[in-house]
Short mmCIF file of C-alpha atoms and ligand atoms in Angstrom, two decimals:
data_model
loop_
_atom_site.label_atom_id
_atom_site.label_comp_id
_atom_site.label_asym_id
_atom_site.label_seq_id
_atom_site.Cartn_x
_atom_site.Cartn_y
_atom_site.Cartn_z
CA MET A 249 33.97 92.64 91.57
CA VAL A 250 37.34 94.39 91.94
CA LEU A 251 39.01 91.16 90.91
CA HIS A 252 36.70 91.00 87.91
CA MET A 253 37.76 94.50 86.80
CA GLN A 254 41.42 93.61 87.32
CA VAL A 255 41.09 90.55 85.11
CA TYR A 256 39.31 92.68 82.54
CA GLU A 257 42.02 95.32 82.55
CA ARG A 258 44.65 92.67 81.88
CA PHE A 259 43.40 92.66 78.30
CA GLY A 260 45.44 95.82 77.67
CA ASP A 261 48.57 94.22 79.13
CA LEU A 262 48.57 91.11 76.96
CA SER A 263 52.04 90.71 75.49
CA ILE A 264 50.57 90.02 72.05
CA TRP A 265 50.01 93.77 71.59
CA ASP A 266 53.76 94.39 71.53
CA ARG A 267 54.32 91.67 68.97
CA ILE A 268 51.43 92.09 66.58
CA GLY A 269 52.43 95.47 65.17
CA ARG A 270 50.78 98.87 64.98
CA ARG A 271 47.92 97.96 62.64
CA LEU A 272 45.55 97.36 65.56
CA ASP A 273 46.37 100.44 67.65
CA TRP A 274 43.11 102.26 67.04
CA TYR A 275 41.06 99.16 67.81
CA LYS A 276 42.97 98.55 71.02
CA GLY A 277 42.53 102.18 72.13
CA VAL A 278 38.76 102.04 71.57
CA SER A 279 38.46 98.65 73.22
CA LEU A 280 40.19 100.01 76.32
CA ASN A 281 37.97 103.13 76.16
CA ARG A 282 40.95 105.43 75.63
CA PHE A 283 39.43 106.64 72.33
CA PRO A 284 35.82 107.00 71.29
CA ALA A 285 34.58 104.49 68.71
CA LYS A 286 34.34 105.85 65.19
CA TYR A 287 30.54 105.85 65.29
CA LEU A 288 30.71 108.46 68.07
CA ILE A 289 32.95 110.64 65.93
CA ALA A 290 30.48 110.13 63.06
CA ARG A 291 27.71 111.31 65.36
CA TYR A 292 29.58 114.58 65.87
CA THR A 293 30.44 115.02 62.18
CA ASP A 294 28.16 117.51 60.47
CA ALA A 295 26.57 116.13 57.30
CA GLY A 296 24.89 119.33 56.21
CA ASN A 297 21.30 119.59 55.12
CA SER A 298 19.07 116.56 55.42
CA ARG A 299 16.83 117.87 52.64
CA ALA A 300 19.31 116.33 50.26
CA PHE A 301 17.29 113.19 50.91
CA ALA A 302 14.15 114.40 49.21
CA ASP A 303 15.28 112.38 46.22
CA THR A 304 16.80 108.94 46.40
CA ASP A 305 19.67 109.14 43.97
CA VAL A 306 22.30 106.84 45.44
CA GLY A 307 25.12 108.50 43.48
CA LYS A 308 24.22 111.88 44.96
CA HIS A 309 23.96 110.41 48.45
CA MET A 310 27.38 108.86 48.13
CA GLU A 311 28.83 112.17 46.98
CA ILE A 312 27.52 113.90 50.12
CA TYR A 313 28.72 110.99 52.24
CA ARG A 314 32.25 111.17 50.84
CA LYS A 315 32.36 114.89 51.48
CA SER A 316 31.21 114.45 55.08
CA ALA A 317 33.67 111.59 55.53
CA ARG A 318 36.45 114.13 54.93
CA SER A 319 35.16 116.19 57.87
CA PHE A 320 35.06 112.96 59.85
CA LYS A 321 38.76 112.43 59.19
CA ARG A 322 39.59 115.92 60.44
CA LEU A 323 37.53 115.37 63.60
CA LYS A 324 39.15 112.00 64.23
CA LYS A 325 42.54 113.66 64.00
CA SER A 326 41.59 116.26 66.60
CA VAL A 327 40.18 113.52 68.83
CA LEU A 328 43.59 111.85 68.70
CA GLN A 329 45.07 115.20 69.73
CA GLY A 330 42.80 115.33 72.80
CA GLN A 331 39.55 116.93 71.60
CA LYS A 332 36.62 115.70 73.72
CA LEU A 333 33.46 114.97 71.79
CA SER A 334 31.34 115.91 74.81
CA GLU A 335 32.58 119.50 74.44
CA LEU A 336 31.24 119.76 70.89
CA PRO A 337 27.69 120.54 69.77
CA VAL A 338 25.72 117.64 68.28
CA PRO A 339 25.04 118.58 64.65
CA GLU A 340 21.47 118.79 63.47
CA TYR A 341 22.17 116.12 60.87
CA SER A 342 25.24 113.96 61.36
CA LEU A 343 27.28 111.55 59.29
CA LEU A 344 25.74 108.79 61.41
CA ASP A 345 22.23 109.97 60.44
CA LEU A 346 23.34 110.07 56.84
CA ALA A 347 24.70 106.51 56.98
CA ARG A 348 21.36 105.30 58.27
CA ASP A 349 19.39 107.15 55.58
CA ILE A 350 21.62 105.99 52.75
CA THR A 351 21.47 102.32 53.69
CA SER A 352 17.74 102.49 54.18
CA ASN A 353 17.31 104.08 50.72
CA MET A 354 19.72 101.63 49.16
CA LEU A 355 17.45 98.76 50.16
CA ARG A 356 15.10 99.90 47.41
CA SER A 357 17.70 98.94 44.83
CA CYS A 358 20.18 96.84 46.73
CA ILE A 359 23.89 97.18 46.02
CA PHE A 360 25.18 96.20 49.45
CA CYS A 361 27.46 93.60 47.95
CA ARG A 362 29.28 92.87 44.69
CA TRP A 363 26.28 91.05 43.21
CA ARG A 364 24.65 94.47 42.83
CA CYS A 365 21.26 92.81 42.33
CA LYS A 366 19.37 96.13 42.41
CA VAL A 367 16.25 94.39 43.73
CA ASP A 368 13.77 96.21 45.91
CA ARG A 369 14.16 94.42 49.22
CA VAL A 370 11.42 96.45 50.90
CA GLU A 371 8.89 95.33 48.35
CA GLY A 372 10.43 91.85 48.40
CA LYS A 373 8.83 90.59 45.19
CA ARG A 374 12.18 89.74 43.62
CA LEU A 375 15.06 88.49 45.72
CA GLY A 376 18.77 88.85 45.10
CA ALA A 377 21.55 86.31 45.53
CA CYS A 378 21.30 86.52 49.33
CA MET A 379 17.55 85.68 49.13
CA LEU A 380 16.74 88.36 51.70
CA THR A 381 14.01 90.95 51.95
CA ASP A 382 14.52 93.89 54.31
CA GLU A 383 14.15 91.55 57.29
CA SER A 384 17.32 90.71 59.22
CA ARG A 385 17.52 87.71 61.47
CA VAL A 386 20.01 86.91 64.20
CA SER A 387 20.81 83.31 64.86
CA SER A 388 22.68 83.86 68.13
CA PHE A 389 24.64 86.40 70.18
CA PHE A 390 27.23 85.59 72.80
CA HIS A 391 30.73 86.06 74.24
CA HIS A 392 32.87 84.32 71.60
CA THR A 393 35.90 82.79 73.26
CA GLY A 394 37.26 81.12 70.12
CA GLU A 395 38.31 84.20 68.15
CA GLU A 396 41.90 85.48 67.95
CA LEU A 397 43.36 86.55 71.30
CA VAL A 398 43.17 90.27 70.45
CA PHE A 399 39.44 89.83 69.92
CA ARG A 400 38.44 87.27 72.56
CA GLY A 401 40.69 88.84 75.25
CA THR A 402 39.60 87.95 78.77
CA HIS A 403 35.82 88.36 78.35
CA GLY A 404 35.14 87.27 74.81
CA SER A 405 34.27 88.93 71.54
CA GLY A 406 30.68 90.23 71.52
CA THR A 407 29.49 88.21 68.57
CA ILE A 408 26.21 88.71 66.74
CA PHE A 409 25.54 85.98 64.15
CA PHE A 410 23.33 86.98 61.23
CA THR A 411 21.61 84.44 59.00
CA SER A 412 22.09 83.99 55.23
CA CYS A 413 25.01 84.68 52.94
CA ASN A 414 25.87 86.03 49.52
CA MET A 415 28.34 83.21 48.81
CA ARG A 416 27.52 79.50 48.49
CA CYS A 417 30.57 77.73 49.88
CA LEU A 418 30.15 73.97 49.57
CA PHE A 419 32.30 73.56 52.68
CA CYS A 420 30.62 76.20 54.88
CA GLN A 421 31.12 75.44 58.56
CA ASN A 422 28.06 77.50 59.49
CA SER A 423 25.77 76.22 56.75
CA ASP A 424 22.82 75.86 59.15
CA ILE A 425 23.02 79.66 59.55
CA SER A 426 24.24 80.75 56.13
CA ARG A 427 21.88 78.63 54.03
CA ASP A 428 18.75 78.88 56.14
CA ARG A 429 17.42 82.39 55.84
CA PHE A 430 14.67 81.64 58.38
CA ASN A 431 17.12 80.61 61.08
CA GLY A 432 17.10 82.64 64.30
CA VAL A 433 14.77 85.51 65.17
CA PRO A 434 13.81 88.64 63.23
CA VAL A 435 15.44 91.76 64.67
CA SER A 436 15.27 95.51 64.33
CA GLY A 437 18.32 97.76 64.48
CA LYS A 438 17.30 98.66 68.03
CA ASP A 439 17.20 94.96 69.02
CA ILE A 440 20.70 94.48 67.64
CA ALA A 441 21.91 97.58 69.53
CA ASP A 442 20.43 96.16 72.74
CA MET A 443 22.25 92.88 72.17
CA ALA A 444 25.48 94.79 71.55
CA MET A 445 25.06 96.97 74.64
CA GLN A 446 24.33 93.93 76.78
CA LEU A 447 27.46 92.14 75.52
CA ARG A 448 29.71 95.17 75.95
CA ASN A 449 28.43 95.92 79.42
CA GLU A 450 29.12 92.29 80.29
CA GLY A 451 32.76 92.94 79.35
CA CYS A 452 33.09 91.99 75.66
CA HIS A 453 36.03 93.71 74.01
CA ASN A 454 34.27 94.47 70.73
CA ILE A 455 31.04 93.94 68.83
CA ASN A 456 31.68 91.34 66.18
CA TYR A 457 29.15 91.44 63.33
CA VAL A 458 29.36 88.12 61.50
CA GLY A 459 27.28 85.55 59.60
CA GLY A 460 26.78 84.16 56.99
CA GLU A 461 27.82 87.56 55.87
CA PRO A 462 27.06 90.80 57.71
CA SER A 463 27.21 93.17 54.71
CA ILE A 464 23.92 91.80 53.34
CA HIS A 465 22.35 93.19 56.56
CA LEU A 466 24.01 96.56 56.17
CA HIS A 467 20.82 98.57 56.80
CA SER A 468 20.16 96.78 60.12
CA ILE A 469 23.78 96.96 61.21
CA VAL A 470 24.07 100.66 60.48
CA ASP A 471 20.75 101.22 62.24
CA SER A 472 22.04 99.34 65.30
CA ILE A 473 25.18 101.48 65.32
CA TRP A 474 22.99 104.58 65.04
CA HIS A 475 21.09 103.47 68.17
CA MET A 476 24.31 102.83 70.06
CA GLY A 477 25.65 106.24 69.06
CA ASN A 478 22.50 108.15 69.91
CA GLU A 479 21.00 106.24 72.80
CA GLY A 480 23.79 104.10 74.21
CA SER A 481 24.83 106.44 77.00
CA LYS A 482 21.26 106.52 78.33
CA ALA A 483 20.98 102.76 78.60
CA GLU A 484 21.26 101.64 82.22
CA SER A 485 20.49 98.06 81.34
CA PRO A 486 18.84 97.55 77.96
CA PHE A 487 15.55 95.77 78.05
CA ILE A 488 15.86 92.78 75.78
CA SER A 489 12.62 90.98 75.05
CA SER A 490 12.34 87.29 75.81
CA GLY A 491 11.81 86.70 72.08
CA ILE A 492 15.35 87.99 71.50
CA MET A 493 16.91 86.49 74.61
CA VAL A 494 16.15 82.99 73.28
CA VAL A 495 19.08 83.43 70.89
CA LYS A 496 21.56 84.50 73.60
CA GLN A 497 23.78 81.50 73.60
CA ASP A 498 25.63 81.95 76.89
CA HIS A 499 23.90 82.46 80.18
CA PHE A 500 26.98 82.61 82.36
CA PRO A 501 26.21 85.41 84.85
CA TYR A 502 28.61 88.07 83.63
CA PRO A 503 28.40 91.14 85.87
CA TYR A 504 26.77 94.08 84.10
CA ARG A 505 28.99 97.16 84.46
CA LYS A 506 28.83 100.45 82.62
CA GLU A 507 32.56 100.91 83.31
CA PHE A 508 33.22 98.32 80.63
CA SER A 509 31.80 100.63 77.98
CA GLU A 510 32.24 104.20 79.23
CA HIS A 511 34.24 106.85 77.40
CA ASP A 512 33.67 110.55 78.10
CA GLY A 513 30.09 109.79 79.19
CA PHE A 514 29.27 107.83 76.01
CA PHE A 515 28.53 104.18 75.40
CA ASN A 516 31.67 103.03 73.66
CA VAL A 517 32.65 99.83 71.89
CA PRO A 518 34.85 99.03 68.89
CA ILE A 519 32.92 97.76 65.88
CA LEU A 520 34.49 94.67 64.33
CA PHE A 521 33.35 93.74 60.83
CA ASN A 522 33.91 90.02 60.25
CA THR A 523 33.32 89.68 56.52
CA ASN A 524 33.86 87.56 53.40
CA MET A 525 34.87 90.87 51.76
CA PHE A 526 32.46 90.45 48.86
CA LEU A 527 31.07 93.92 49.55
CA SER A 528 30.29 96.67 47.08
CA LEU A 529 32.54 99.72 47.08
CA GLU A 530 29.58 101.79 48.32
CA ALA A 531 29.17 99.47 51.34
CA MET A 532 32.89 99.79 52.07
CA GLU A 533 32.66 103.56 51.95
CA ILE A 534 29.60 103.67 54.19
CA LEU A 535 31.29 101.44 56.76
CA ARG A 536 34.62 103.27 56.70
CA PRO A 537 33.69 105.87 59.36
CA LEU A 538 31.80 103.30 61.45
CA VAL A 539 34.03 100.23 61.62
CA ASP A 540 37.00 100.28 64.00
CA ILE A 541 38.57 96.99 62.97
CA TRP A 542 38.10 94.87 59.85
CA LEU A 543 38.43 91.09 59.89
CA PRO A 544 38.21 90.04 56.24
CA ASP A 545 38.47 86.51 54.85
CA PHE A 546 40.67 85.95 51.84
CA LYS A 547 40.00 82.39 50.68
CA PHE A 548 40.66 81.90 46.99
CA GLY A 549 43.34 82.68 44.46
CA PRO A 550 42.67 84.16 41.00
CA GLY A 551 41.71 80.87 39.26
CA GLY A 552 38.28 79.23 39.06
CA CYS A 553 38.13 77.88 42.64
CA ALA A 554 35.76 80.58 43.93
CA VAL A 555 33.24 79.80 41.23
CA ARG A 556 33.49 76.02 41.55
CA LEU A 557 33.50 75.83 45.34
CA SER A 558 31.53 78.94 46.32
CA ARG A 559 29.53 79.88 43.22
CA THR A 560 31.05 83.36 43.47
CA PRO A 561 32.20 85.13 40.31
CA TRP A 562 34.49 88.21 40.49
CA TYR A 563 35.77 86.93 43.86
CA TYR A 564 39.49 87.61 43.60
CA GLU A 565 39.17 91.01 41.95
CA THR A 566 36.52 92.13 44.45
CA VAL A 567 38.39 91.01 47.55
CA THR A 568 41.76 92.38 46.42
CA SER A 569 40.23 95.68 45.39
CA ASN A 570 38.44 96.02 48.75
CA LEU A 571 41.59 95.08 50.67
CA LYS A 572 43.53 97.67 48.71
CA LYS A 573 40.98 100.25 49.80
CA LEU A 574 41.41 99.32 53.47
CA ASN A 575 45.15 99.63 53.09
CA GLN A 576 44.90 102.97 51.32
CA TRP A 577 42.56 104.20 54.09
CA ASN A 578 45.04 102.94 56.70
CA GLU A 579 42.33 100.99 58.51
CA ASP A 580 42.93 98.55 61.34
CA VAL A 581 42.81 95.11 59.72
CA MET A 582 43.53 91.47 60.40
CA ILE A 583 43.18 89.05 57.45
CA ARG A 584 42.10 85.43 57.77
CA HIS A 585 43.10 82.74 55.31
CA LEU A 586 41.94 79.13 55.66
CA ILE A 587 44.31 76.51 54.27
CA MET A 588 42.31 74.00 52.24
CA PRO A 589 43.46 70.56 51.07
CA ASN A 590 44.77 70.52 47.49
CA HIS A 591 44.54 74.33 47.33
CA VAL A 592 47.97 75.42 48.51
CA GLU A 593 49.30 76.14 45.01
CA CYS A 594 46.17 77.65 43.48
CA CYS A 595 44.84 79.55 46.50
CA THR A 596 47.08 79.78 49.59
CA LYS A 597 50.26 80.81 47.79
CA PRO A 598 48.72 83.46 45.49
CA VAL A 599 46.74 84.87 48.43
CA LEU A 600 49.82 85.12 50.65
CA LYS A 601 51.89 86.54 47.80
CA TRP A 602 49.26 89.21 47.18
CA ILE A 603 49.23 90.12 50.88
CA SER A 604 53.00 90.27 50.94
CA ASP A 605 53.10 92.52 47.87
CA ASN A 606 50.29 94.82 48.95
CA MET A 607 49.91 94.95 52.73
CA ASN A 608 52.89 93.27 54.23
CA ASP A 609 52.53 94.67 57.76
CA VAL A 610 48.94 93.53 58.29
CA PRO A 611 48.52 90.63 60.74
CA VAL A 612 47.31 87.46 59.02
CA ASN A 613 45.80 84.41 60.63
CA ILE A 614 46.71 81.46 58.41
CA MET A 615 44.28 78.90 59.74
CA ALA A 616 44.70 75.15 59.93
CA GLN A 617 41.26 74.13 61.13
CA TYR A 618 39.61 73.25 57.82
CA ARG A 619 37.46 70.15 58.05
CA PRO A 620 35.07 68.89 55.36
CA GLU A 621 31.57 70.02 56.27
CA ALA A 622 28.22 70.47 54.58
CA PHE A 623 28.44 69.51 50.86
CA ALA A 624 32.15 68.71 51.19
CA ASP A 625 31.55 66.01 53.80
CA PRO A 626 32.07 62.66 52.03
CA THR A 627 30.04 60.84 54.69
CA SER A 628 27.00 63.04 54.16
CA ARG A 629 24.08 62.32 51.85
CA ASP A 630 24.48 65.91 50.64
CA PHE A 631 28.04 65.36 49.45
CA ASN A 632 28.66 67.18 46.16
CA ARG A 633 31.20 65.77 43.71
CA ARG A 634 32.45 69.26 42.92
CA ALA A 635 33.94 69.23 46.42
CA GLN A 636 35.89 66.00 45.87
CA ASP A 637 39.27 67.73 46.23
CA ILE A 638 38.39 69.31 49.57
CA ALA A 639 36.72 66.27 51.14
CA ARG A 640 39.44 65.77 53.74
CA LYS A 641 41.42 67.75 56.29
CA PRO A 642 44.66 69.32 55.02
CA TYR A 643 47.77 67.19 55.51
CA GLN A 644 50.40 68.43 57.93
CA SER A 645 52.72 68.80 54.93
CA GLU A 646 50.24 71.23 53.31
CA LEU A 647 50.04 73.28 56.51
CA ASP A 648 53.81 73.38 56.86
CA GLU A 649 54.28 74.35 53.22
CA SER A 650 51.82 77.25 53.68
CA TRP A 651 53.41 78.57 56.86
CA ASN A 652 56.91 78.15 55.41
CA TYR A 653 55.86 80.16 52.39
CA ALA A 654 54.50 82.92 54.66
CA GLU A 655 57.82 82.86 56.50
CA GLU A 656 59.71 83.18 53.23
CA LEU A 657 57.56 86.15 52.22
CA GLY A 658 58.09 87.83 55.58
CA ILE A 659 54.38 88.13 56.33
CA ASN A 660 53.18 89.13 59.81
CA TYR A 661 51.38 85.83 60.49
CA ARG A 662 52.95 84.19 63.53
CA GLU A 663 51.14 86.02 66.32
CA ALA A 664 47.65 85.52 64.97
CA SER A 665 48.22 81.98 63.67
CA PHE A 666 50.05 80.41 66.64
CA GLU A 667 48.68 81.88 69.85
S1 SF4 B 2 22.90 92.13 49.62
FE1 SF4 B 2 24.01 91.55 47.77
S2 SF4 B 2 23.10 89.60 47.21
FE2 SF4 B 2 21.65 90.57 48.58
S3 SF4 B 2 20.25 91.70 47.27
FE3 SF4 B 2 21.86 93.11 47.90
S4 SF4 B 2 23.36 93.06 46.27
FE4 SF4 B 2 22.07 91.22 46.07
#
């Protein structure tokens, strides 16, 4: 057991931390339990009078949320100066409560993502682009050992895979999950929190909400964070029903230790949001005081590729505007870009140039692992002619050209791309 803890603690000594830059400092501190996760700070941020929720005007809710988020910032600053949350009174109505109420109300006229469908997902008579009602389903949860080193560490990234998506990528490598909204098992926020607590107490370095796309499950995710913030410290060993355990993908006997998650008596884990970045501004703002590290995808340049290959209008403007927000908020971020065949000029280069011009110090993983899948697989009966240009792996020359361009621009890409 001692050996196990020693291996675990080596995560903080990995040399990659010295090389990757300062943009992940907060995440690292929370992961090592030196700082409380943001959701704990949100739990101690006073959000005033809950009666504001007698009506369901989203604009008004967001106004209150923004105001409380300013108090959150002040509290986070004092936490960094040594203030212990356990010494503070728990407010009657916290920013964390407010986040849960807002997302639950928003489901009645959904604007979680840029589609802004405004459908009533509780009623479920009309569905939006994600085809979801208020039900969230999880396809699997497990220790992910294939993520970037700063996320997988020594014990894996605590990954929770949600079904469905708000984009329709012809080449999706998880299309069984993203296109099948009935995949996996239905879950409540409490179920998701139990999964998260299990993974963290088995040593995972973060909780990695992914899909499909996690933002379309915002209400369930925020609810799960609420449960972690309010009930996490009480959980000796969360009871997870057998109906949920069927989707736990790894059954390696990881030792269950509260030391993995303990900070100042609280259950603590960094929240990682692994997203296609096609979120609404409101979703971004709600997540800001809850997410410790953002892992956004940036796939397409400003031309028509996003519409042709992913049936996603307003892609480039939405992603760049959301990334700008993260930068302005000084959030911990790592960007992923997948090099696709025949898309170096129209997508890879404009994406890298934008990153270089706007957030040059952010670590970027420029990924080489594209392979034609789903409707882009020329050997499949489902092959779609619109995917003709991406029906092969990228050539080595395309990979080299992309990395050389990143080098020329001086982007921080080496550590994340070549581990
Ligand atoms: S999550 Fe996005 S796609 Fe789904 S209903 Fe809401 S706005 Fe529409």
